[in-house]
Short mmCIF file of C-alpha atoms in Angstrom, two decimals:
data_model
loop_
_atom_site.label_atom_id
_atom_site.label_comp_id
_atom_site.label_asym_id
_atom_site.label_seq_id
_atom_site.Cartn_x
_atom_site.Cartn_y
_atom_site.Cartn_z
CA UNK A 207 -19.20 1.52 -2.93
CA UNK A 208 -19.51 3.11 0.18
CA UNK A 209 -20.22 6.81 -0.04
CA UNK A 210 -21.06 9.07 3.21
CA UNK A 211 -22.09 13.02 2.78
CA UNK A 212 -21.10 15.79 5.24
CA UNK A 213 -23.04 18.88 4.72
CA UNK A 214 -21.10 22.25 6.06
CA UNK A 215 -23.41 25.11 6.91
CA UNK A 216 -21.65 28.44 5.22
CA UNK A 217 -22.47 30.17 8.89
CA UNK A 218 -20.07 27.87 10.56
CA UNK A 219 -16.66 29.18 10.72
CA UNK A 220 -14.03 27.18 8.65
CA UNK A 221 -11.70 25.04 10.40
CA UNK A 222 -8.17 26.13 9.72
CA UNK A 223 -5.97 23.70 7.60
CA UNK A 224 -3.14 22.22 9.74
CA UNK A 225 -1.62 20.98 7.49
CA UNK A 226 1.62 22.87 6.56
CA UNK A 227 3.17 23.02 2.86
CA UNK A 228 4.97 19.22 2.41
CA UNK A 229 9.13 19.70 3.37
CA UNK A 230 10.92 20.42 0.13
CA UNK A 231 13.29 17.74 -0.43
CA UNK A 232 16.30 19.28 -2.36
CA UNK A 233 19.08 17.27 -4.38
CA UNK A 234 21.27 14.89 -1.96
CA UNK A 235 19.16 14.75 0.98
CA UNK A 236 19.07 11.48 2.99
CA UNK A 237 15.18 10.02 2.91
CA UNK A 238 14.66 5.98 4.65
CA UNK A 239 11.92 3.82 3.84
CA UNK A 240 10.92 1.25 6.20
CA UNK A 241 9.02 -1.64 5.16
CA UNK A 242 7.10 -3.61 8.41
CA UNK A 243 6.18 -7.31 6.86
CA UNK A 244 4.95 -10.51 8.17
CA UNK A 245 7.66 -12.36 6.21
CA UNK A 246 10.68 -9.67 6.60
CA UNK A 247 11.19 -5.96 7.54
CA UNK A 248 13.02 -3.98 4.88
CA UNK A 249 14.94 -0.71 5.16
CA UNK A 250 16.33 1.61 2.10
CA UNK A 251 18.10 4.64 2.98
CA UNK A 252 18.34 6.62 -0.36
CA UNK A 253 19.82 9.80 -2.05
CA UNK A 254 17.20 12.27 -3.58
CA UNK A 255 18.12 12.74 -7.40
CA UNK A 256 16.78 14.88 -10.17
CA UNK A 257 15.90 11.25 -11.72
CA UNK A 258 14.45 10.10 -8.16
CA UNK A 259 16.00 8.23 -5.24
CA UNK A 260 19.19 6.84 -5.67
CA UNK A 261 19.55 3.95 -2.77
CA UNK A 262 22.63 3.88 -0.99
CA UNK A 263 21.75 1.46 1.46
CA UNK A 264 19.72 -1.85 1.84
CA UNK A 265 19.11 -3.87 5.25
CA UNK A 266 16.59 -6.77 5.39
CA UNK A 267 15.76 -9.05 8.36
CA UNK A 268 13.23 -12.14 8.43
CA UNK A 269 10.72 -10.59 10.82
CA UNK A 270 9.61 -11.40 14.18
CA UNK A 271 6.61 -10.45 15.91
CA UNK A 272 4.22 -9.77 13.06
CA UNK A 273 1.47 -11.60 12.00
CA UNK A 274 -0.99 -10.62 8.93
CA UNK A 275 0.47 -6.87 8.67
CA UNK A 276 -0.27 -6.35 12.32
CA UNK A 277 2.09 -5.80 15.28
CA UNK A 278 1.68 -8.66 17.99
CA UNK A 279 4.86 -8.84 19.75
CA UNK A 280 6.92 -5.44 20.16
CA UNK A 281 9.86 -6.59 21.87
CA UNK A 282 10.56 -9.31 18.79
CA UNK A 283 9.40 -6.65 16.17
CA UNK A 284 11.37 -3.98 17.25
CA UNK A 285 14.85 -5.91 17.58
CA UNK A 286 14.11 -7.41 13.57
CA UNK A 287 13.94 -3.55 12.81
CA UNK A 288 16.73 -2.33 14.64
CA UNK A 289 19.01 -4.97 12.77
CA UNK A 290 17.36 -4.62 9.58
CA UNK A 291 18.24 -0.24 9.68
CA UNK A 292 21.36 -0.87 11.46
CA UNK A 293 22.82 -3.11 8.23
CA UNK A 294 21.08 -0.38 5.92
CA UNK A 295 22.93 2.57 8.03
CA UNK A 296 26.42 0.56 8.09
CA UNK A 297 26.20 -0.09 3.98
CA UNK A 298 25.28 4.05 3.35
CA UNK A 299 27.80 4.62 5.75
CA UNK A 300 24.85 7.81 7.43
CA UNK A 301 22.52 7.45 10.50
CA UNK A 302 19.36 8.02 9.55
CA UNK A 303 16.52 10.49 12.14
CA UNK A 304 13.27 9.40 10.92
CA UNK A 305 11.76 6.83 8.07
CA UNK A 306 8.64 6.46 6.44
CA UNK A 307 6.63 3.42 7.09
CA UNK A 308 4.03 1.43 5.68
CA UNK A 309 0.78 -0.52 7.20
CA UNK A 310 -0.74 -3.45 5.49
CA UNK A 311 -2.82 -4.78 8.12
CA UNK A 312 -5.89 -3.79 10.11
CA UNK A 313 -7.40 -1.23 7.76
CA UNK A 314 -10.70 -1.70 6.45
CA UNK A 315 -11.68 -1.03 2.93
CA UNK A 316 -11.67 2.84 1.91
CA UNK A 317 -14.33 4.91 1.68
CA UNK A 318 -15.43 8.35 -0.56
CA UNK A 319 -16.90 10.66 1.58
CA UNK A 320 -18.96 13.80 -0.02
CA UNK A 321 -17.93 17.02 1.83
CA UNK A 322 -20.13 20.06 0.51
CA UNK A 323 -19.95 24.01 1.62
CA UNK A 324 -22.13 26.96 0.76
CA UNK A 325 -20.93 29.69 -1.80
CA UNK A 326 -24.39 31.30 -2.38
CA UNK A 327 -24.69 30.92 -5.64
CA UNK A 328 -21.73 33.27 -6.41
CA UNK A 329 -18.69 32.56 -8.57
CA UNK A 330 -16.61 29.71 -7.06
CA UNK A 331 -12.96 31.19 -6.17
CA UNK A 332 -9.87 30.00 -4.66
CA UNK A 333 -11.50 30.90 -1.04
CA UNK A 334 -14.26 28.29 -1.95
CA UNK A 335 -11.70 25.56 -2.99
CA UNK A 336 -9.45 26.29 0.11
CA UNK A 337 -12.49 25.84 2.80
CA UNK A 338 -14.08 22.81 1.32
CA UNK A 339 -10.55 21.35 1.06
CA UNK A 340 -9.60 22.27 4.45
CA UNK A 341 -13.23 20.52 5.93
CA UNK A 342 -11.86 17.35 3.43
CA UNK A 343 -8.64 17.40 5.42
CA UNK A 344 -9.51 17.60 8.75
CA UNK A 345 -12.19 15.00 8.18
CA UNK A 346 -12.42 11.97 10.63
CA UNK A 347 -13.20 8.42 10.21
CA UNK A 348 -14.80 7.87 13.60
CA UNK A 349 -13.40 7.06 16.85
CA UNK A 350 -11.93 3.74 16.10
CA UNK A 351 -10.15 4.63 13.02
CA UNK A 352 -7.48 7.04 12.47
CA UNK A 353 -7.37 8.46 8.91
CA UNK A 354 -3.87 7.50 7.03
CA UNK A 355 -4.57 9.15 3.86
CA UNK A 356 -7.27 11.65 2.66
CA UNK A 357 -7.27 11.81 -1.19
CA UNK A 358 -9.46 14.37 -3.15
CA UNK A 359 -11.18 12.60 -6.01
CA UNK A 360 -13.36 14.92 -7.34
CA UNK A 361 -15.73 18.06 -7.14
CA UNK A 362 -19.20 18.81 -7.86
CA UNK A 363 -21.47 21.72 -8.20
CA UNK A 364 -25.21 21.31 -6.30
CA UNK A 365 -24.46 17.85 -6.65
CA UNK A 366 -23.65 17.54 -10.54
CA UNK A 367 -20.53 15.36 -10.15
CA UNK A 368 -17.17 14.78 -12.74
CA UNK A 369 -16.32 18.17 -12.17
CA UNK A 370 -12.48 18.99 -12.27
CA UNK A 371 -12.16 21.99 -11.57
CA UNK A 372 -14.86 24.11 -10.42
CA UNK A 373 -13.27 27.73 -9.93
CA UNK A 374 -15.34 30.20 -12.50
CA UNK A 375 -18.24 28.18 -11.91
CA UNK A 376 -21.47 29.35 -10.33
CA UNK A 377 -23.69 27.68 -7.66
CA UNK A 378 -25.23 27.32 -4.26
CA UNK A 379 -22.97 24.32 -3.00
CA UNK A 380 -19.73 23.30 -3.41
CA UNK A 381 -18.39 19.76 -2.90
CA UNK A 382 -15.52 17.39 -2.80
CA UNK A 383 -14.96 13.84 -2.89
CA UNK A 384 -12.58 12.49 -0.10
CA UNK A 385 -10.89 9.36 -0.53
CA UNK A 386 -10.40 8.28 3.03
CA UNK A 387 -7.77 5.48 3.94
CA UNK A 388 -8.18 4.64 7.72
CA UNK A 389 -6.33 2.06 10.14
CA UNK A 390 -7.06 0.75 13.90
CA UNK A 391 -5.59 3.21 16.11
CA UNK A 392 -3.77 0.57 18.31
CA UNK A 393 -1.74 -0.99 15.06
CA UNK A 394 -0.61 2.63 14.45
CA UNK A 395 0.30 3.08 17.78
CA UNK A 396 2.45 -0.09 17.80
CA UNK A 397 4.62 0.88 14.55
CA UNK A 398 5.28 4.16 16.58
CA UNK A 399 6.20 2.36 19.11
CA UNK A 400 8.44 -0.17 17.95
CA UNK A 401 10.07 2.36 15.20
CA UNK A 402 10.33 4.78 18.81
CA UNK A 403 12.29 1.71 19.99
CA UNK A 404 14.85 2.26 17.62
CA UNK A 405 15.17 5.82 17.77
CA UNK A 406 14.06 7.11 14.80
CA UNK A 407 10.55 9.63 14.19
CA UNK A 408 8.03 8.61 11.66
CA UNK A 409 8.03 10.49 8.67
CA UNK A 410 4.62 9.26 7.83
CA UNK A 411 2.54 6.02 7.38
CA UNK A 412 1.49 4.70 3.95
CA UNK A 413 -1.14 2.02 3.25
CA UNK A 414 0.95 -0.96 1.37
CA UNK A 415 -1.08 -1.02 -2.14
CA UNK A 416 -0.60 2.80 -2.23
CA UNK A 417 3.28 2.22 -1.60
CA UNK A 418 3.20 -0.64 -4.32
CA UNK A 419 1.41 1.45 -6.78
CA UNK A 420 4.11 4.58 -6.45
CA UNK A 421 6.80 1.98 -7.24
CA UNK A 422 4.90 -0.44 -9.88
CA UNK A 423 2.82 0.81 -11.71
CA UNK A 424 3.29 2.91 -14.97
CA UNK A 425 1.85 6.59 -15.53
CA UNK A 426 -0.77 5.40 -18.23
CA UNK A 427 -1.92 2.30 -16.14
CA UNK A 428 -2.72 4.49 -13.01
CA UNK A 429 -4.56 7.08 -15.48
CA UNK A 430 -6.06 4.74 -17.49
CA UNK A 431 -7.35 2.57 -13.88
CA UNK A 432 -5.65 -0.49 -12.92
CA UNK A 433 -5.70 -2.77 -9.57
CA UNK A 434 -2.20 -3.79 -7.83
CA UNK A 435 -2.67 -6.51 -5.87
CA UNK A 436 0.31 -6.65 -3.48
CA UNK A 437 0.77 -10.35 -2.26
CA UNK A 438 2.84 -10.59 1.09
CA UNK A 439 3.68 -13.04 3.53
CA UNK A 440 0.53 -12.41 5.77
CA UNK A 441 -1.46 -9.68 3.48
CA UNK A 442 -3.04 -9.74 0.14
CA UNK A 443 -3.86 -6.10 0.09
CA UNK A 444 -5.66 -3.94 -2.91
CA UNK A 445 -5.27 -1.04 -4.41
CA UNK A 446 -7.51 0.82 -7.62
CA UNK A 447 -5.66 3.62 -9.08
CA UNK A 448 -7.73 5.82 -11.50
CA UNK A 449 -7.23 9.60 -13.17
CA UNK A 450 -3.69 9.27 -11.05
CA UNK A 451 -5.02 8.80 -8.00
CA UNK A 452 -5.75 6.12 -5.36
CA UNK A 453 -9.16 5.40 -5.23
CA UNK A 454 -9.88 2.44 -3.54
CA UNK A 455 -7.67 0.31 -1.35
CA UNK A 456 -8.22 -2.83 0.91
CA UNK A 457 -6.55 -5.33 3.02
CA UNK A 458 -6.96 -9.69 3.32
CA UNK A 459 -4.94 -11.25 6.09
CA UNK A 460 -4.44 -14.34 3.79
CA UNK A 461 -0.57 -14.34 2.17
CA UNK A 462 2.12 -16.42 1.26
CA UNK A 463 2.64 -17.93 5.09
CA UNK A 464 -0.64 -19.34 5.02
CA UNK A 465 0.48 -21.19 1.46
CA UNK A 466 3.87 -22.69 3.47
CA UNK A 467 1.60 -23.41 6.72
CA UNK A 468 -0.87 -25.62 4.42
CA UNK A 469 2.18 -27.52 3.22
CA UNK A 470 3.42 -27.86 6.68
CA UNK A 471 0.44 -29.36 7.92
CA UNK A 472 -0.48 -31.43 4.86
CA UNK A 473 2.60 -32.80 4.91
CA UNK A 474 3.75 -33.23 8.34
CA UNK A 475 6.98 -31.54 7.72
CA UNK A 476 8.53 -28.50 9.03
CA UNK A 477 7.84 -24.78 8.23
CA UNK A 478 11.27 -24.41 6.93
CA UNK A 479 11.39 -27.36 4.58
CA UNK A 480 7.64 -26.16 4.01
CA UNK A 481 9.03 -22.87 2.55
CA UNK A 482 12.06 -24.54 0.99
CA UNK A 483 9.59 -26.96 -1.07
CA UNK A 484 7.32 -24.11 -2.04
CA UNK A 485 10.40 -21.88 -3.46
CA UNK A 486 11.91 -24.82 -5.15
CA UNK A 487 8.94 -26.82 -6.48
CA UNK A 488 5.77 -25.13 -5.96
CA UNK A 489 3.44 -24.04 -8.72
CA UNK A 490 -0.28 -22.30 -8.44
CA UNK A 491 -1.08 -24.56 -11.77
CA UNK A 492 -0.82 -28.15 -12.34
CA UNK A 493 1.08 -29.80 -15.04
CA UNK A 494 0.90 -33.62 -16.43
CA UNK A 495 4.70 -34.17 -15.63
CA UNK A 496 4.06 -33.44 -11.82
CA UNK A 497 2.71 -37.07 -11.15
CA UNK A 498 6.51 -38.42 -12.20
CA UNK A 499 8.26 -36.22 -10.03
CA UNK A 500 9.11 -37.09 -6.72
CA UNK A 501 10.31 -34.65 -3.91
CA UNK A 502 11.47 -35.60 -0.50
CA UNK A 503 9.72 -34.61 2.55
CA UNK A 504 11.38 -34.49 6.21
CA UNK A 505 9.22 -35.49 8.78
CA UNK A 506 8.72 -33.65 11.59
CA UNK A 507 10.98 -34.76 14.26
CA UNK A 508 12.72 -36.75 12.04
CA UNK A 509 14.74 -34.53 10.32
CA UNK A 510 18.35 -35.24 12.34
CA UNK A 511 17.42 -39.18 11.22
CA UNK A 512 17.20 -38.70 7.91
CA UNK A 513 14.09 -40.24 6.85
CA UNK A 514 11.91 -38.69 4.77
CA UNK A 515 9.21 -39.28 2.84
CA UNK A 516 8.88 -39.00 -1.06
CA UNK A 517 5.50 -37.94 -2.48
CA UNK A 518 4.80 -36.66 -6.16
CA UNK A 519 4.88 -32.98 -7.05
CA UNK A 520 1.22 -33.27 -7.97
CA UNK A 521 0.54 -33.60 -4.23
CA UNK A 522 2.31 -30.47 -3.21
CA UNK A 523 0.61 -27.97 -6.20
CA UNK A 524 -2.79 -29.85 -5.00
CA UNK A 525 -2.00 -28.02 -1.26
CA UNK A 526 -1.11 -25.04 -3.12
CA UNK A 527 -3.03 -23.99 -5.87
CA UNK A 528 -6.57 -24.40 -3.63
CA UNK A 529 -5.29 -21.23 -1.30
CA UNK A 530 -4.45 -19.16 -3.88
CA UNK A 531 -7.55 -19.81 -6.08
CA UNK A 532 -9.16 -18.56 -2.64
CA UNK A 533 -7.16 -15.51 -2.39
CA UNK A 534 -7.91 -14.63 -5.49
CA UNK A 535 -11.21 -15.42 -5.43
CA UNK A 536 -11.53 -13.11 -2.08
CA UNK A 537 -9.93 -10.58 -4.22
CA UNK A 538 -12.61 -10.92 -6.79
CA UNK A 539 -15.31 -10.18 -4.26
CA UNK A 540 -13.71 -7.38 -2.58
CA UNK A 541 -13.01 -5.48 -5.92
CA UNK A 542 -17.16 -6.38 -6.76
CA UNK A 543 -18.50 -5.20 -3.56
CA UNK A 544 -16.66 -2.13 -3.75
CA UNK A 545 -18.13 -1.43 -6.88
CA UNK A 546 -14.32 -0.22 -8.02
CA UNK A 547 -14.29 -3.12 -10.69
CA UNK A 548 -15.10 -2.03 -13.81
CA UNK A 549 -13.67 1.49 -12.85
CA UNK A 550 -9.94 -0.46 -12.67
CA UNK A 551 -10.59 -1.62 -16.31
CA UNK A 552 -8.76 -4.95 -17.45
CA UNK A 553 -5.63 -4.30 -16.17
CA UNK A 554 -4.08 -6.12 -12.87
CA UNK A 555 -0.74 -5.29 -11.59
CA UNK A 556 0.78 -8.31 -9.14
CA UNK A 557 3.25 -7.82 -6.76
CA UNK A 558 4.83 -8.76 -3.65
CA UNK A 559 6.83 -12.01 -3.17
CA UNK A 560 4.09 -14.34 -2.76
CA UNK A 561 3.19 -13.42 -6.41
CA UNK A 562 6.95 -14.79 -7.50
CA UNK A 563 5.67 -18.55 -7.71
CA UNK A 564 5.48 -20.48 -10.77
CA UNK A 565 1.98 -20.15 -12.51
CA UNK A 566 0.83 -17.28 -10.06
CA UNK A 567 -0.13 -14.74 -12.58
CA UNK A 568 -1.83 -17.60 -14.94
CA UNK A 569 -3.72 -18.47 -12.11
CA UNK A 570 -4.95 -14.48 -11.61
CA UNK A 571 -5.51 -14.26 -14.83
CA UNK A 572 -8.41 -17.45 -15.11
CA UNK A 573 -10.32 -16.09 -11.28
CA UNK A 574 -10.22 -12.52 -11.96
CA UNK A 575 -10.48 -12.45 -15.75
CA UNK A 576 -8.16 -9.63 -16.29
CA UNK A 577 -5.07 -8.62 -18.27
CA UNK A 578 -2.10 -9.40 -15.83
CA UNK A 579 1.97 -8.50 -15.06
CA UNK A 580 4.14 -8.72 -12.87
CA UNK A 581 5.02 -5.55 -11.17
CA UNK A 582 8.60 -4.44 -9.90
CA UNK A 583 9.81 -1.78 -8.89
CA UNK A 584 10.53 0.65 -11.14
CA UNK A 585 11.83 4.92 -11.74
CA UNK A 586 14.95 3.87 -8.43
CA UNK A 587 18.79 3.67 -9.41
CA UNK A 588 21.01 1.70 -7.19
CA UNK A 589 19.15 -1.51 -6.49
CA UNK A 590 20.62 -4.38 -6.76
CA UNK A 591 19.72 -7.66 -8.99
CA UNK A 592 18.73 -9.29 -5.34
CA UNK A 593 16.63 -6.70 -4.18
CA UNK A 594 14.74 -5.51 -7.93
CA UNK A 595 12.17 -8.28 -7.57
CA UNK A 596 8.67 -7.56 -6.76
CA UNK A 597 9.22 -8.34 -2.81
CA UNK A 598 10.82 -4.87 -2.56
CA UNK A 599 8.26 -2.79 -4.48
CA UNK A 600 6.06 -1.68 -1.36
CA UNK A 601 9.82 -0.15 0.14
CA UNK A 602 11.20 1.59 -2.55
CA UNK A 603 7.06 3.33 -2.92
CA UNK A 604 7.55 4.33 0.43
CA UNK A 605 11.00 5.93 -0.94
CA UNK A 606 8.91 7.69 -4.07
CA UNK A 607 6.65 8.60 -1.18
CA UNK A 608 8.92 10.37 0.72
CA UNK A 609 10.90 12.02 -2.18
CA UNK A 610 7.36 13.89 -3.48
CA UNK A 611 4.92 16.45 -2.00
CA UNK A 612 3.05 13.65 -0.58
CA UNK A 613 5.92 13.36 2.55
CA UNK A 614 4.66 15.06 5.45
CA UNK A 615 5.69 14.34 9.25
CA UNK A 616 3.06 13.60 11.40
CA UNK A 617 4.00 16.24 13.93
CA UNK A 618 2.86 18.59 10.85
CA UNK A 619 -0.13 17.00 9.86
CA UNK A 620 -3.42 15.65 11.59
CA UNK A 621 -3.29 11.78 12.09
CA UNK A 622 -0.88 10.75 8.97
CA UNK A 623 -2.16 12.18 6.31
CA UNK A 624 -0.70 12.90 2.87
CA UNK A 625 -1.26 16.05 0.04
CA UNK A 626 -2.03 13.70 -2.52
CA UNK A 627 -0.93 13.52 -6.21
CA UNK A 628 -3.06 13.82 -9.67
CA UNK A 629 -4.78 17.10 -10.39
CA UNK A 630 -6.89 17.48 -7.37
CA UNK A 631 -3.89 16.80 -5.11
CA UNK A 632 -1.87 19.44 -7.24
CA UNK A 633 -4.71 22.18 -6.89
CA UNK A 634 -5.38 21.43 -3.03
CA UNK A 635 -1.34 21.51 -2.71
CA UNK A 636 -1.02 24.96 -4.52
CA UNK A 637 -4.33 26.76 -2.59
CA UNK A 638 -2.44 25.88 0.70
CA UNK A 639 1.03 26.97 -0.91
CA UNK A 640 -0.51 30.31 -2.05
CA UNK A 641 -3.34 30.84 0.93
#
């Protein structure tokens, strides 16, 4: 667990808050969600409800120009957006000014950072909570990371921890746990730029697992603690939500591409049949009846010929089921070194489409000795049967994302940061509503 502690002299003069109170988002307003994958860019446009969004419009394009979460070609990216908001704007019938977007390559794992202030041993008011907050805020993640989210986590009192809330309280030094989510400035840049491309503003950028865990995960699972893993085409990224809040997150760039390029190359057959094979017949676990089945292979550069070769099933779950054991097993060591394990308890949430094959969540379930499901996406009317699975649960989070307190434009805020939700995030929103 990686901890680092900022100590705030009381003589220095508090830094002012830029952040301005989150845009109220009343009944029937438009909000877009904009999801930016290696395997397909997604776009909801929704209507806000009193039961949450209501989507009114879906577009979805296989995407170009990204590889593992991470912007590498903006001309290709930018025209597999534009198509994929154009079909969502044509089926709500509404253009659409700005989306929010998500990121799930190029950050590192989180961090808590410990930001204390002086109160002189007096009786901790909302003053003191506003100024240690506002130093949490405006806190930066050095100059080659720019902070995406900054979560409080938790307070403490000359450094007795587990606090709650600490106003009535006496003591020389008060201080807050920051959960800080950071990304490579340059991948940032490059969503701007191909979202500018088309247009539109960003509303604000959203770590994937956090997105995942708005739309997947139930309200006793994130109190309780629970990991999401969200499996993607060229990300497995992480996410440990505890007392409501986000508390850990973390990003592989190994995902369901690098499962169809091992059965390319092992193989010798095409990435499309590659992909077609893995949907039709692949499994993460082997089975005794896999040795009598036969499936037919094209050949690379044979395909217009016809030949093809036929191999047994058991050869095709043998390519597969060794890269997902190692995902998993990545996993495993992430979640230990971050010291976040036993914190998540025995729950594990999967999602994403990579987690859609046969035998996926049996698999989880032996490496990472955990309870596991299957996470869609879940409190969103007006999805349809096609788009419900759990390869649309990071874009309708970003839609939950938008809808709450959390949605801030980054013209308002410093980098893209968010006024989180749980308790903390409730008091730190209310001392900026009120102060």
């Amino acid at each position: 667990m990686s901890m680092q502690h900022i100590d705030t002299a009381s003589s220095a003069a508090p830094r002012r808050n830029p952040r301005m109170k989150a845009p109220s988002r009343p009944r029937g307003s438009i909000l877009a969600a904009l999801d930016i994958g290696t395997g397909k860019v997604c776009c909801f446009i929704a209507r806000a409800t009193e039961d949450g969004p209501k989507i009114i419009g879906i577009g979805h394009q296989l995407s170009k120009g990204v590889r593992n979460g991470v912007i590498v070609a903006l001309d290709a990216a930018s025209a597999a957006i534009l198509t994929a908001i154009h079909a969502a704007e044509q089926m709500a019938e509404t253009t659409i000014s700005e989306v929010v977007v998500n990121i799930s390559g190029s950050f590192p794992p989180s961090r808590i950072i410990n930001v204390e202030v002086s109160v002189a041993g007096r009786e901790i008011g909302d003053a003191d909570m506003r100024r240690v907050l506002a130093q949490g805020y405006n806190l930066k993640d050095g100059n080659e990371r720019e902070v995406i989210h900054s979560i409080p986590v938790g307070f403490s009192i000359d450094g007795s921890r587990g606090i709650r809330d600490p106003r009535g309280m006496f003591g020389k030094k008060l201080g807050v746990n920051m959960h800080i989510v950071s990304a490579k400035p340059a991948a940032l840049r490059n969503v701007t730029a191909a979202v500018g491309r088309c247009r539109l503003e960003i509303a604000g950028i959203v770590a994937s697992p956090y997105a995942s865990g708005l739309s997947a995960l139930v309200e006793d699972e994130t109190d309780l603690g629970v990991t999401i893993i969200d499996m993607g085409a060229g990300t497995t990224t992480i996410g440990v939500f505890f007392d409501h809040n986000l508390i850990f997150a973390d990003s592989i760039p190994v995902g369901g591409s690098h499962v169809t390029n091992d059965i390319a190359r092992g193989l010798s057959t095409p990435l499309a049949h590659a992909e077609r094979m893995k949907t039709l017949y692949g499994s993460a676990i082997a089975s005794p009846a896999d040795e009598r089945e036969t499936i037919a292979v094209p050949q690379i550069g044979e395909e217009e010929d016809g030949q093809a070769n036929h191999v047994p099933k058991s050869l095709l779950v043998g390519i597969i089921s060794p890269r997902l054991e190692e995902t998993f097993e990545l996993v495993r060591n992430r979640l230990e070194a971050s010291g976040y394990d036993k914190v998540a308890g025995r729950r594990v949430v999967l999602t994403g489409g990579a987690c859609q094959l046969p035998g996926v969540r049996e698999l989880a379930g032996l490496i990472l000795d955990k309870q596991i499901r299957i996470g869609r996406p879940l409190r969103v009317a007006g999805l349809a049967e096609a788009t419900g699975g759990p390869a649309f649960s990071t874009c309708v989070g970003l839609l939950h994302f938008a809808l709450s307190e959390r949605a801030e434009t980054a013209r308002q805020t410093r980098g893209y940061g968010e006024a989180p939700a749980g308790f903390f995030g409730r008091v730190g929103h209310w001392l900026k509503e009120n102060f």
